[in-house]
Amino acid sequence: SHPPPPFRAAMASVRFTVTPTKAEDLPGLSDTSPDISSRSGARVRFGSRESVNRSDPLSEVSGGGTAGGGGLGNVSSKDVFPLSFNSLSLSLCPGDGNSKISSVYINNTHGVDDDDFYDRNLALFEEEMDTRPKVSSLLNRLANYTNLTQGAKEHEEAESIGEKKKASKSPQMGTFMGVYLPCLQNIFGVILFLRLTWVVGNAGVLQGLCIVFVCCCCTMLTAISMSAIATNGVVPAGGAYFMISRSLGPEFGGAVGLCFYLGTTFAGAMYILGAIEILLMYIAPKAAIFESKHPEGEGAAMLNNMRVYGSICLLLMSLLVFVGVKYVNKLASIFLACVIVSIVSIYVGALVSAFKPPQFPVCMLGNRTISGHEIDDNKSPALVNETTSIWKLFCDGPELNASCDKYFNSNNFSEIAGIPGLASGVISENLWSAYLSKGDVVEKGSLESSVDAHPASTHQPYVFADITTSFTLLVGIFFPSVTGIMAGSNRSGDLKDAQRSIPIGTILAILTTSIVYLTSVVLFGACIEGVVLRDKFGDSVKGNLVVGTLAWPSPWVIVIGSFFSTCGAGLQSLTGAPRLLQAIAKDNIIPFLRVFGHGKANGEPTWALLLTALIAELGILIASLDLVAPILTMFFLMCYLFVNLACGLQTLLRTPNWRPRFSYYHWTLSFLGMTICLALMFISSWYYAIVAMVIAGMIYKYIEYHGAEKEWGDGIRGLSLSAARYALLRLEEGPPHTKNWRPQVLVLLKLDEDAHVKSPRLLTFASQLKAGKGLTIVGTVVSGNFLQSYGEALAAEQTLKHLMDKERVKGFCQCIVAQKPREGISHMIQSSGLGGMKPNTVVMGWPHAWRQSEDPQSWKTFINTVRVTTAAHLALLVPKNISLFPSNSEPCTEGYIDVWWIVHDGGMLMLLPFLLRQHKVWRKCGMRIFTVAQMEDNSIQMKKDLATFLYHLRIEAEVEVVEMHDSDISAYTYERTLMMEQRSQMLRQMRLSKSDREREAQLVKDRNSMLRLTSIGSDDDDDTDGVQMTWTKEKTSQYRATHSGCSTPEGFRDMLSIRPDHSNVRRMHTAVKLNEVIVNKSHDARLVLLNMPGPPRNPDGDENYMEFLEVLTEGLERVLLVRGGGSEVITIYS
């Protein structure tokens, strides 16, 4: 398995503690254990994440095993924890002569194999090992997990059941190659070379900077949100679509995924159009097919050329992509080199122009620019007698006395430098905007011209504006040049450490490109004459590319460089878009897209490529770069808007699973980014914005419904009721996914005689655990008969409500009237909650003085509750010494929350400290995780595995593996066990004699009438519980003879000769040893979290169980005993 990602030294805040034993050391399942598959569900489930080799004998035993998705790789049979621990028994025990003890358990009814092995240090937990594996085996299994997911298959789906995985190479790309360069290549594009000069010319340097800055801000904020989402768990391949659909749900995911897909597809079309424009305008103007006789038709002819060549180009590119993506990826670096060379040549050219400006003369008539195509260089229009070719264009004929255009007569020709250079100060003219309407002549304001100018006709050789420009239009045209920030996250499957690389690479790429754009705007404004900037196709400078005129050493560097870079970007779009569509189709959320999920045998999306090519063809038929750009702007802005929304919502809703490794995000930034996206959408073109939103909305609704009917109540109350009902019904659909698991708490409180709550701190603790979110039900049981005690119940409910307000706990209270508290609690656990809002965690107090009380009811109720919660598969939290827990007004300033992770029961132990530390009281506490290693564990490896596991969980904690040595059972342990057993025996005797005395009195009193005696008062005597015995004299004497050995001296003698029951000694040994280790490490901790061992299967050992728990937690100030509910509650996936 891979070494864990570099474990950060900064994880200074948490220690954990765990007790593992390796699965290999268990001799597989013995053939003698008769009924493995029928017992205890016999499926080892580690969440749904386990994948078992199909050939594995274990998986056949376990009824098919649970094959999870591709997350964990295939777990070899030795990693799967042996299924049934309750068939393992123990061999020779010290101090027991030679007898092999036949049974570990009091009630072991199963066939037992002598050579089976048991683990002395975990005896307390052994009854449940089959459902709660030891931590070492869990970590062992997790260590084989790699973050490479195959293609867009998701970990949550068991798609890999039948497929054999190919041996996957581990992903090896770093931040620079894997994220930074792809982002750069996707961000720099056609707009920089073809349109940025024109944007600067029309908007002026100041507004130009403003446009660039707003667009860059938008992508920067989006990148921050995206980084947070990308580092929240392991991002499978699939990039933006996966991130959004996994954090906002399939409806948003589908809508955004399709927006992003359409955006990428149109981007492909735009790049192709850019490439063709460069080809036809600047490389090979002679290649044009359509020529126009009249100047008016020139634009239309040009567009037709673009359509024909664009379609051919698209066809060739699609074929190339179809034949093989690997060629595209090989070419990518060449194309990137072209872009970088071109950009460098612009900077160099700008610097050179300060000393030696290049010669690009521009001919002016008055203040109007003359198209350079018409002028011959050999004759400058000086005073000569014969007329030149220009004369014919302005006058009726070549004669000197021919009637000419008024403007031509009254203005002189002049020649100005197209590129005055950096030092010329031309920037002062270019600072302000000069927007033109369609058909205006490009003019230079500072030249004088005669006043009697009438509108120029298109036959005259001026340079005209081809479309009406405005600030908003320029924003729409410029924005596509900042898109492309998702390129890194789209490759998340190929990165060595995606959680580190994506934020760094993307943000650096955005900074680089933003700086390049901002400096280019200033340089263009400072070096190039305004009329040339406003001249879109470079007509005034003899049809050169305007950026090219600035480049050094020759315009061709940029023309060729930009041509290749646009082709490369087009290819990238055509490879990226079909993959995205395929990912959406495979998720099966939009039924009519299903066909696009299929592809060639190697997973290349063929059908999706076909659809992409068709949509791109639509873009090419539009044919004008300036019209395609705003469409693309819309789709990308929609996508970015949702990324920001996803991040902001997750942060505000405080989902427990939301703990990104990238910490420099904030919901305000996300909402600011969202606002900018929305504003830009409406600024660049409001009608496109509305269309894009309608499309997204339709997709959303389509996915959400498939035609579900609605029913509205009346008014706001009806609305909220209907919303609540709707939400509850939606929740009902299935057990919540691990990511959405949060503790829904049922707090059991005890009221004393005056109806005051005995330990209000339980509520305080519950409120700290919730940090304000989720469901809390506070329950209490009033003993009595409901018909008589209804008023009492209401009063109790008011008390609870009052206390909840005081403790600021948002939730519901429930008061149940029952004859016996025990039954009341059982009913409450069964029936509280509604639909999906059922509690999954029970919080109850520890029975304090259980040793002193005559009446065993308190602790019997406690153990019964533990059993009931286990049976109901609920988690259980028992704070011990609750009165010492901090109140909401006394935050801990320092200290640690210590987690002792002994067996894995669903990850509650990891999640609780994380949730507690969201609350101000515990926020300053560090977290330490301890795990206990046995002799045979490799503790160094365990520590590494645990560190990796926590790294993947995005939980910061100090990790420590504590070694427990297999020492012999000490005399102290024996003594404690003996004392405990004698004590419980004496109690039993005393209780019996007491009930006997009472019975005798009863018989004397009612000698005449035969009385039916039912068990009265507390639930003490379980023997008579629910059984009605009719007492007669004979029966009584018989009963006394059999039950009370206590009154005779032999009874006491027997008691003293007791030898402690062996299983009790072993359990006491676990308790004593663990307690030593825990007190040693955690005596100064603010709070100790500890796995709570389950109660014994046989109710005879109940007092002993209480005693074990006391011994286990002795000497610790605040303890929280935790029992998981058997389902996974924490996940490493995003």
PDB file of N, CA and C in Angstrom, residues 119-166:
ATOM      1  N   ASP A 119      -8.138 -12.848  23.326  1.00  0.00           N
ATOM      2  CA  ASP A 119      -7.239 -11.747  23.530  1.00  0.00           C
ATOM      3  C   ASP A 119      -7.487 -11.178  24.910  1.00  0.00           C
ATOM      4  N   ARG A 120      -6.551 -11.369  25.820  1.00  0.00           N
ATOM      5  CA  ARG A 120      -6.820 -11.070  27.209  1.00  0.00           C
ATOM      6  C   ARG A 120      -7.075  -9.593  27.439  1.00  0.00           C
ATOM      7  N   ASN A 121      -6.370  -8.763  26.679  1.00  0.00           N
ATOM      8  CA  ASN A 121      -6.473  -7.338  26.991  1.00  0.00           C
ATOM      9  C   ASN A 121      -7.766  -6.707  26.510  1.00  0.00           C
ATOM     10  N   LEU A 122      -8.542  -7.448  25.718  1.00  0.00           N
ATOM     11  CA  LEU A 122      -9.783  -6.837  25.241  1.00  0.00           C
ATOM     12  C   LEU A 122     -10.985  -7.633  25.677  1.00  0.00           C
ATOM     13  N   ALA A 123     -10.860  -8.347  26.781  1.00  0.00           N
ATOM     14  CA  ALA A 123     -11.951  -9.238  27.155  1.00  0.00           C
ATOM     15  C   ALA A 123     -13.278  -8.506  27.283  1.00  0.00           C
ATOM     16  N   LEU A 124     -13.229  -7.240  27.726  1.00  0.00           N
ATOM     17  CA  LEU A 124     -14.493  -6.530  27.936  1.00  0.00           C
ATOM     18  C   LEU A 124     -15.256  -6.365  26.637  1.00  0.00           C
ATOM     19  N   PHE A 125     -14.528  -6.319  25.521  1.00  0.00           N
ATOM     20  CA  PHE A 125     -15.198  -5.967  24.277  1.00  0.00           C
ATOM     21  C   PHE A 125     -15.481  -7.185  23.408  1.00  0.00           C
ATOM     22  N   GLU A 126     -15.114  -8.403  23.905  1.00  0.00           N
ATOM     23  CA  GLU A 126     -15.056  -9.511  22.961  1.00  0.00           C
ATOM     24  C   GLU A 126     -16.424  -9.946  22.463  1.00  0.00           C
ATOM     25  N   GLU A 127     -17.491  -9.743  23.267  1.00  0.00           N
ATOM     26  CA  GLU A 127     -18.767 -10.279  22.816  1.00  0.00           C
ATOM     27  C   GLU A 127     -19.202  -9.606  21.523  1.00  0.00           C
ATOM     28  N   GLU A 128     -18.664  -8.438  21.245  1.00  0.00           N
ATOM     29  CA  GLU A 128     -19.175  -7.719  20.089  1.00  0.00           C
ATOM     30  C   GLU A 128     -18.147  -7.561  18.989  1.00  0.00           C
ATOM     31  N   MET A 129     -17.056  -8.331  19.107  1.00  0.00           N
ATOM     32  CA  MET A 129     -16.005  -8.155  18.103  1.00  0.00           C
ATOM     33  C   MET A 129     -16.508  -8.369  16.685  1.00  0.00           C
ATOM     34  N   ASP A 130     -17.558  -9.193  16.519  1.00  0.00           N
ATOM     35  CA  ASP A 130     -17.974  -9.445  15.150  1.00  0.00           C
ATOM     36  C   ASP A 130     -18.595  -8.209  14.529  1.00  0.00           C
ATOM     37  N   THR A 131     -19.238  -7.358  15.346  1.00  0.00           N
ATOM     38  CA  THR A 131     -19.809  -6.166  14.725  1.00  0.00           C
ATOM     39  C   THR A 131     -18.910  -4.966  14.895  1.00  0.00           C
ATOM     40  N   ARG A 132     -18.017  -4.987  15.898  1.00  0.00           N
ATOM     41  CA  ARG A 132     -17.159  -3.824  16.129  1.00  0.00           C
ATOM     42  C   ARG A 132     -15.718  -4.279  16.068  1.00  0.00           C
ATOM     43  N   PRO A 133     -15.107  -4.220  14.898  1.00  0.00           N
ATOM     44  CA  PRO A 133     -13.763  -4.767  14.757  1.00  0.00           C
ATOM     45  C   PRO A 133     -12.775  -3.959  15.562  1.00  0.00           C
ATOM     46  N   LYS A 134     -11.634  -4.589  15.886  1.00  0.00           N
ATOM     47  CA  LYS A 134     -10.610  -3.846  16.590  1.00  0.00           C
ATOM     48  C   LYS A 134      -9.990  -2.820  15.669  1.00  0.00           C
ATOM     49  N   VAL A 135      -9.459  -1.768  16.258  1.00  0.00           N
ATOM     50  CA  VAL A 135      -8.983  -0.658  15.454  1.00  0.00           C
ATOM     51  C   VAL A 135      -7.831  -1.063  14.549  1.00  0.00           C
ATOM     52  N   SER A 136      -6.980  -1.991  15.043  1.00  0.00           N
ATOM     53  CA  SER A 136      -5.824  -2.331  14.219  1.00  0.00           C
ATOM     54  C   SER A 136      -6.291  -2.939  12.906  1.00  0.00           C
ATOM     55  N   SER A 137      -7.337  -3.776  12.976  1.00  0.00           N
ATOM     56  CA  SER A 137      -7.750  -4.415  11.724  1.00  0.00           C
ATOM     57  C   SER A 137      -8.389  -3.393  10.806  1.00  0.00           C
ATOM     58  N   LEU A 138      -9.101  -2.426  11.407  1.00  0.00           N
ATOM     59  CA  LEU A 138      -9.707  -1.390  10.579  1.00  0.00           C
ATOM     60  C   LEU A 138      -8.638  -0.568   9.872  1.00  0.00           C
ATOM     61  N   LEU A 139      -7.618  -0.151  10.646  1.00  0.00           N
ATOM     62  CA  LEU A 139      -6.562   0.684  10.057  1.00  0.00           C
ATOM     63  C   LEU A 139      -5.813  -0.097   9.005  1.00  0.00           C
ATOM     64  N   ASN A 140      -5.611  -1.372   9.307  1.00  0.00           N
ATOM     65  CA  ASN A 140      -4.909  -2.227   8.384  1.00  0.00           C
ATOM     66  C   ASN A 140      -5.617  -2.217   7.041  1.00  0.00           C
ATOM     67  N   ARG A 141      -6.971  -2.277   7.125  1.00  0.00           N
ATOM     68  CA  ARG A 141      -7.744  -2.304   5.900  1.00  0.00           C
ATOM     69  C   ARG A 141      -7.683  -0.956   5.181  1.00  0.00           C
ATOM     70  N   LEU A 142      -7.719   0.114   5.993  1.00  0.00           N
ATOM     71  CA  LEU A 142      -7.723   1.443   5.373  1.00  0.00           C
ATOM     72  C   LEU A 142      -6.394   1.790   4.752  1.00  0.00           C
ATOM     73  N   ALA A 143      -5.323   1.185   5.295  1.00  0.00           N
ATOM     74  CA  ALA A 143      -4.005   1.550   4.784  1.00  0.00           C
ATOM     75  C   ALA A 143      -3.870   1.134   3.335  1.00  0.00           C
ATOM     76  N   ASN A 144      -4.691   0.162   2.911  1.00  0.00           N
ATOM     77  CA  ASN A 144      -4.569  -0.278   1.520  1.00  0.00           C
ATOM     78  C   ASN A 144      -5.415   0.565   0.586  1.00  0.00           C
ATOM     79  N   TYR A 145      -5.997   1.619   1.110  1.00  0.00           N
ATOM     80  CA  TYR A 145      -6.843   2.479   0.294  1.00  0.00           C
ATOM     81  C   TYR A 145      -5.967   3.494  -0.429  1.00  0.00           C
ATOM     82  N   THR A 146      -6.199   3.679  -1.717  1.00  0.00           N
ATOM     83  CA  THR A 146      -5.432   4.731  -2.400  1.00  0.00           C
ATOM     84  C   THR A 146      -6.433   5.730  -2.927  1.00  0.00           C
ATOM     85  N   ASN A 147      -5.986   6.934  -3.243  1.00  0.00           N
ATOM     86  CA  ASN A 147      -7.020   7.890  -3.644  1.00  0.00           C
ATOM     87  C   ASN A 147      -7.256   7.888  -5.134  1.00  0.00           C
ATOM     88  N   LEU A 148      -6.818   6.828  -5.816  1.00  0.00           N
ATOM     89  CA  LEU A 148      -7.074   6.803  -7.254  1.00  0.00           C
ATOM     90  C   LEU A 148      -8.418   6.140  -7.488  1.00  0.00           C
ATOM     91  N   THR A 149      -9.339   6.854  -8.096  1.00  0.00           N
ATOM     92  CA  THR A 149     -10.578   6.159  -8.434  1.00  0.00           C
ATOM     93  C   THR A 149     -10.556   5.968  -9.924  1.00  0.00           C
ATOM     94  N   GLN A 150     -11.104   4.875 -10.380  1.00  0.00           N
ATOM     95  CA  GLN A 150     -11.013   4.572 -11.801  1.00  0.00           C
ATOM     96  C   GLN A 150     -11.994   5.442 -12.547  1.00  0.00           C
ATOM     97  N   GLY A 151     -11.503   6.292 -13.419  1.00  0.00           N
ATOM     98  CA  GLY A 151     -12.374   7.122 -14.242  1.00  0.00           C
ATOM     99  C   GLY A 151     -13.344   7.867 -13.361  1.00  0.00           C
ATOM    100  N   ALA A 152     -14.569   7.943 -13.825  1.00  0.00           N
ATOM    101  CA  ALA A 152     -15.532   8.694 -13.025  1.00  0.00           C
ATOM    102  C   ALA A 152     -16.360   7.785 -12.157  1.00  0.00           C
ATOM    103  N   LYS A 153     -15.913   6.551 -11.947  1.00  0.00           N
ATOM    104  CA  LYS A 153     -16.692   5.670 -11.081  1.00  0.00           C
ATOM    105  C   LYS A 153     -16.620   6.210  -9.694  1.00  0.00           C
ATOM    106  N   GLU A 154     -17.719   6.101  -9.009  1.00  0.00           N
ATOM    107  CA  GLU A 154     -17.706   6.704  -7.711  1.00  0.00           C
ATOM    108  C   GLU A 154     -17.601   5.664  -6.637  1.00  0.00           C
ATOM    109  N   HIS A 155     -17.000   6.092  -5.519  1.00  0.00           N
ATOM    110  CA  HIS A 155     -16.791   5.115  -4.463  1.00  0.00           C
ATOM    111  C   HIS A 155     -18.103   4.609  -3.922  1.00  0.00           C
ATOM    112  N   GLU A 156     -19.166   5.377  -4.087  1.00  0.00           N
ATOM    113  CA  GLU A 156     -20.374   4.977  -3.397  1.00  0.00           C
ATOM    114  C   GLU A 156     -21.097   3.865  -4.126  1.00  0.00           C
ATOM    115  N   GLU A 157     -20.748   3.615  -5.391  1.00  0.00           N
ATOM    116  CA  GLU A 157     -21.526   2.641  -6.127  1.00  0.00           C
ATOM    117  C   GLU A 157     -20.757   1.351  -6.241  1.00  0.00           C
ATOM    118  N   ALA A 158     -21.459   0.256  -6.157  1.00  0.00           N
ATOM    119  CA  ALA A 158     -20.751  -1.008  -6.226  1.00  0.00           C
ATOM    120  C   ALA A 158     -20.676  -1.437  -7.678  1.00  0.00           C
ATOM    121  N   GLU A 159     -20.162  -0.557  -8.528  1.00  0.00           N
ATOM    122  CA  GLU A 159     -20.130  -0.911  -9.935  1.00  0.00           C
ATOM    123  C   GLU A 159     -19.072  -1.951 -10.200  1.00  0.00           C
ATOM    124  N   SER A 160     -18.104  -2.040  -9.292  1.00  0.00           N
ATOM    125  CA  SER A 160     -16.948  -2.861  -9.610  1.00  0.00           C
ATOM    126  C   SER A 160     -17.163  -4.310  -9.235  1.00  0.00           C
ATOM    127  N   ILE A 161     -18.403  -4.698  -8.905  1.00  0.00           N
ATOM    128  CA  ILE A 161     -18.586  -6.060  -8.411  1.00  0.00           C
ATOM    129  C   ILE A 161     -18.085  -7.071  -9.421  1.00  0.00           C
ATOM    130  N   GLY A 162     -18.556  -6.923 -10.662  1.00  0.00           N
ATOM    131  CA  GLY A 162     -18.173  -7.952 -11.617  1.00  0.00           C
ATOM    132  C   GLY A 162     -16.873  -7.664 -12.323  1.00  0.00           C
ATOM    133  N   GLU A 163     -16.459  -6.394 -12.324  1.00  0.00           N
ATOM    134  CA  GLU A 163     -15.311  -6.061 -13.162  1.00  0.00           C
ATOM    135  C   GLU A 163     -14.026  -6.331 -12.415  1.00  0.00           C
ATOM    136  N   LYS A 164     -13.045  -6.835 -13.111  1.00  0.00           N
ATOM    137  CA  LYS A 164     -11.744  -6.975 -12.460  1.00  0.00           C
ATOM    138  C   LYS A 164     -11.000  -5.673 -12.688  1.00  0.00           C
ATOM    139  N   LYS A 165     -10.456  -5.135 -11.634  1.00  0.00           N
ATOM    140  CA  LYS A 165      -9.733  -3.871 -11.780  1.00  0.00           C
ATOM    141  C   LYS A 165      -8.401  -4.107 -12.474  1.00  0.00           C
ATOM    142  N   LYS A 166      -8.063  -3.190 -13.374  1.00  0.00           N
ATOM    143  CA  LYS A 166      -6.714  -3.275 -13.942  1.00  0.00           C
ATOM    144  C   LYS A 166      -5.749  -2.775 -12.877  1.00  0.00           C
TER     145      LYS A 166
END
